[in-house]
């Protein structure tokens, strides 16, 4: 499932792919931390990934318990997993660190460069009388990236970004 997600992110933009790689690394490191603390959280009804970004492990546990969930229903010990699982996580961590380092070194974005070329040419030629363009993306990261980069590269301040989190304030009712 995550492989398909990563392919979609790469197809969306290099930027979205890099963000996902770094998120995957952070999640893997969080999981390693849980194993080392002997408190592995499995709580599908809660955004553990998001909470771990903002709080320490014990605070996440307290928050879930405060919602009425019994700790024994979502906190597992490292020994509850197959032997060698932690070593596999650490191996994944090394691979992800290497991938992140390699992708951090990539500064060019040929897909963006082609898009700018099209924007400076045929997308805003005589056929587009109003000079407007709508772009759709599954990835909000890609939309934010495009808006920021296009404002700089094309020196435009008239780019409107609409997504699920802001559509009520950006679109007329």
CSV table of C-alpha atoms in Angstrom, one decimal:
chain,number,residue,atom,x,y,z
A,1,UNK,CA,0.0,0.0,0.0
A,2,UNK,CA,2.8,2.4,0.9
A,3,UNK,CA,4.6,1.6,-2.3
A,4,UNK,CA,1.6,2.7,-4.3
A,5,UNK,CA,1.4,5.8,-2.2
A,6,UNK,CA,5.0,6.7,-2.9
A,7,UNK,CA,4.6,6.1,-6.6
A,8,UNK,CA,1.6,8.5,-6.6
A,9,UNK,CA,3.6,11.1,-4.7
A,10,UNK,CA,6.5,10.8,-7.2
A,11,UNK,CA,4.1,11.2,-10.0
A,12,UNK,CA,2.6,14.3,-8.3
A,13,UNK,CA,5.9,16.1,-7.7
A,14,UNK,CA,9.5,15.5,-6.5
A,15,UNK,CA,8.6,17.8,-3.6
A,16,UNK,CA,5.7,15.6,-2.5
A,17,UNK,CA,7.8,12.5,-2.8
A,18,UNK,CA,10.6,14.0,-0.7
A,19,UNK,CA,8.2,15.0,2.0
A,20,UNK,CA,6.7,11.5,2.1
A,21,UNK,CA,10.2,9.9,2.3
A,22,UNK,CA,11.0,12.1,5.3
A,23,UNK,CA,7.7,11.3,6.9
A,24,UNK,CA,8.3,7.6,6.4
A,25,UNK,CA,11.7,8.0,8.0
A,26,UNK,CA,10.2,9.8,11.0
A,27,UNK,CA,7.4,7.2,11.4
A,28,UNK,CA,10.0,4.4,11.3
A,29,UNK,CA,12.1,6.2,13.9
A,30,UNK,CA,9.1,6.7,16.0
A,31,UNK,CA,8.3,3.0,15.8
A,32,UNK,CA,11.9,2.2,16.8
A,33,UNK,CA,11.5,4.5,19.8
A,34,UNK,CA,8.3,2.7,20.8
A,35,UNK,CA,10.1,-0.7,20.6
A,36,UNK,CA,13.0,0.6,22.6
A,37,UNK,CA,10.6,2.0,25.2
A,38,UNK,CA,8.7,-1.3,25.1
A,39,UNK,CA,5.5,0.5,24.4
A,40,UNK,CA,4.3,-0.1,20.8
A,41,UNK,CA,1.1,1.7,20.0
A,42,UNK,CA,-1.4,0.2,17.6
A,43,UNK,CA,-4.6,2.3,17.7
A,44,UNK,CA,-6.2,2.5,14.3
A,45,UNK,CA,-8.9,4.8,15.5
A,46,UNK,CA,-6.4,7.5,16.5
A,47,UNK,CA,-3.9,9.6,14.5
A,48,UNK,CA,-0.9,8.2,16.4
A,49,UNK,CA,1.5,9.3,13.6
A,50,UNK,CA,0.2,12.9,13.9
A,51,UNK,CA,0.2,12.9,17.7
A,52,UNK,CA,3.8,11.5,17.8
A,53,UNK,CA,4.8,14.5,15.7
A,54,UNK,CA,3.7,16.8,18.5
A,55,UNK,CA,4.0,14.8,21.8
A,56,UNK,CA,6.1,12.3,23.6
A,57,UNK,CA,5.0,8.7,23.7
A,58,UNK,CA,3.6,8.7,27.2
A,59,UNK,CA,1.6,11.9,26.4
A,60,UNK,CA,0.1,10.1,23.4
A,61,UNK,CA,-0.8,7.1,25.6
A,62,UNK,CA,-2.4,9.5,28.1
A,63,UNK,CA,-4.4,11.2,25.5
A,64,UNK,CA,-5.8,8.0,24.0
A,65,UNK,CA,-6.6,6.7,27.5
A,66,UNK,CA,-8.4,10.0,28.3
A,67,UNK,CA,-10.8,9.1,25.4
A,68,UNK,CA,-11.9,6.1,27.3
A,69,UNK,CA,-9.7,3.4,25.7
A,70,UNK,CA,-8.1,0.9,27.9
A,71,UNK,CA,-4.3,1.0,27.7
A,72,UNK,CA,-4.1,-2.8,27.3
A,73,UNK,CA,-6.1,-2.5,24.1
A,74,UNK,CA,-3.5,-0.5,22.2
A,75,UNK,CA,-0.2,-0.6,24.0
A,76,UNK,CA,1.9,-3.7,23.2
A,77,UNK,CA,5.3,-4.8,24.3
A,78,UNK,CA,8.2,-5.4,21.9
A,79,UNK,CA,8.1,-9.1,22.9
A,80,UNK,CA,4.6,-9.3,21.4
A,81,UNK,CA,6.2,-9.0,17.9
A,82,UNK,CA,8.3,-11.5,16.0
A,83,UNK,CA,11.9,-11.8,17.0
A,84,UNK,CA,14.1,-9.6,14.8
A,85,UNK,CA,11.3,-7.1,14.1
A,86,UNK,CA,13.3,-4.2,15.7
A,87,UNK,CA,16.4,-5.1,13.6
A,88,UNK,CA,14.3,-5.0,10.5
A,89,UNK,CA,13.0,-1.6,11.5
A,90,UNK,CA,16.6,-0.4,12.0
A,91,UNK,CA,17.5,-1.8,8.6
A,92,UNK,CA,14.6,0.1,7.0
A,93,UNK,CA,15.7,3.3,8.9
A,94,UNK,CA,19.2,3.1,7.3
A,95,UNK,CA,17.7,2.6,3.9
A,96,UNK,CA,15.4,5.5,4.4
A,97,UNK,CA,18.2,7.7,5.7
A,98,UNK,CA,20.2,6.9,2.5
A,99,UNK,CA,17.2,7.6,0.3
A,100,UNK,CA,16.5,10.9,2.0
A,101,UNK,CA,20.1,12.0,1.6
A,102,UNK,CA,20.1,11.1,-2.1
A,103,UNK,CA,16.8,12.9,-2.8
A,104,UNK,CA,17.9,15.9,-0.7
A,105,UNK,CA,20.8,16.3,-3.2
A,106,UNK,CA,18.3,16.5,-6.1
A,107,UNK,CA,17.6,20.2,-6.9
A,108,UNK,CA,16.3,20.0,-10.4
A,109,UNK,CA,12.7,19.3,-11.1
A,110,UNK,CA,12.2,18.6,-14.8
A,111,UNK,CA,8.4,18.2,-14.5
A,112,UNK,CA,8.2,21.7,-13.0
A,113,UNK,CA,10.5,23.1,-15.6
A,114,UNK,CA,8.3,21.7,-18.4
A,115,UNK,CA,5.2,23.1,-16.7
A,116,UNK,CA,6.7,26.6,-16.5
A,117,UNK,CA,7.6,26.3,-20.2
A,118,UNK,CA,4.0,25.4,-21.0
A,119,UNK,CA,2.7,28.3,-18.9
A,120,UNK,CA,5.0,30.7,-20.7
A,121,UNK,CA,3.8,29.3,-24.0
A,122,UNK,CA,0.8,27.4,-25.2
A,123,UNK,CA,-1.3,27.4,-22.0
A,124,UNK,CA,-1.5,31.2,-22.1
A,125,UNK,CA,-1.6,31.7,-25.9
A,126,UNK,CA,-4.5,33.3,-27.9
A,127,UNK,CA,-6.8,30.3,-27.2
A,128,UNK,CA,-6.8,31.2,-23.5
A,129,UNK,CA,-8.5,34.6,-23.8
A,130,UNK,CA,-9.2,35.1,-20.1
A,131,UNK,CA,-5.7,34.0,-19.0
A,132,UNK,CA,-7.0,31.5,-16.4
A,133,UNK,CA,-5.9,28.0,-15.7
A,134,UNK,CA,-7.2,25.4,-13.2
A,135,UNK,CA,-4.8,22.7,-12.0
A,136,UNK,CA,-5.9,19.7,-10.0
A,137,UNK,CA,-3.7,17.5,-7.8
A,138,UNK,CA,-4.4,14.7,-5.3
A,139,UNK,CA,-1.5,16.1,-3.2
A,140,UNK,CA,-1.9,19.3,-1.2
A,141,UNK,CA,1.9,19.3,-0.8
A,142,UNK,CA,2.2,19.5,-4.6
A,143,UNK,CA,-0.3,22.4,-4.8
A,144,UNK,CA,1.5,24.3,-2.1
A,145,UNK,CA,4.9,23.7,-3.8
A,146,UNK,CA,3.5,24.8,-7.2
A,147,UNK,CA,2.0,28.0,-5.8
A,148,UNK,CA,5.1,29.0,-3.9
A,149,UNK,CA,7.5,28.2,-6.9
A,150,UNK,CA,5.2,29.7,-9.5
A,151,UNK,CA,4.9,32.9,-7.5
A,152,UNK,CA,8.7,33.2,-7.4
A,153,UNK,CA,9.5,32.0,-10.9
A,154,UNK,CA,6.7,33.8,-12.8
A,155,UNK,CA,6.5,36.6,-10.3
A,156,UNK,CA,2.7,36.2,-10.0
A,157,UNK,CA,0.6,37.1,-7.1
A,158,UNK,CA,-2.7,36.1,-8.6
A,159,UNK,CA,-2.5,32.3,-8.0
A,160,UNK,CA,-5.4,31.0,-6.0
A,161,UNK,CA,-5.0,27.7,-4.1
A,162,UNK,CA,-8.2,25.9,-3.1
A,163,UNK,CA,-8.1,22.7,-1.2
A,164,UNK,CA,-10.3,20.9,1.3
A,165,UNK,CA,-8.9,22.8,4.3
A,166,UNK,CA,-9.6,26.3,2.8
A,167,UNK,CA,-12.4,25.9,0.2
A,168,UNK,CA,-15.1,27.5,2.4
A,169,UNK,CA,-13.0,30.7,2.7
A,170,UNK,CA,-11.6,30.7,-0.8
A,171,UNK,CA,-14.7,30.0,-2.9
A,172,UNK,CA,-17.8,32.1,-3.2
A,173,UNK,CA,-20.9,30.6,-1.6
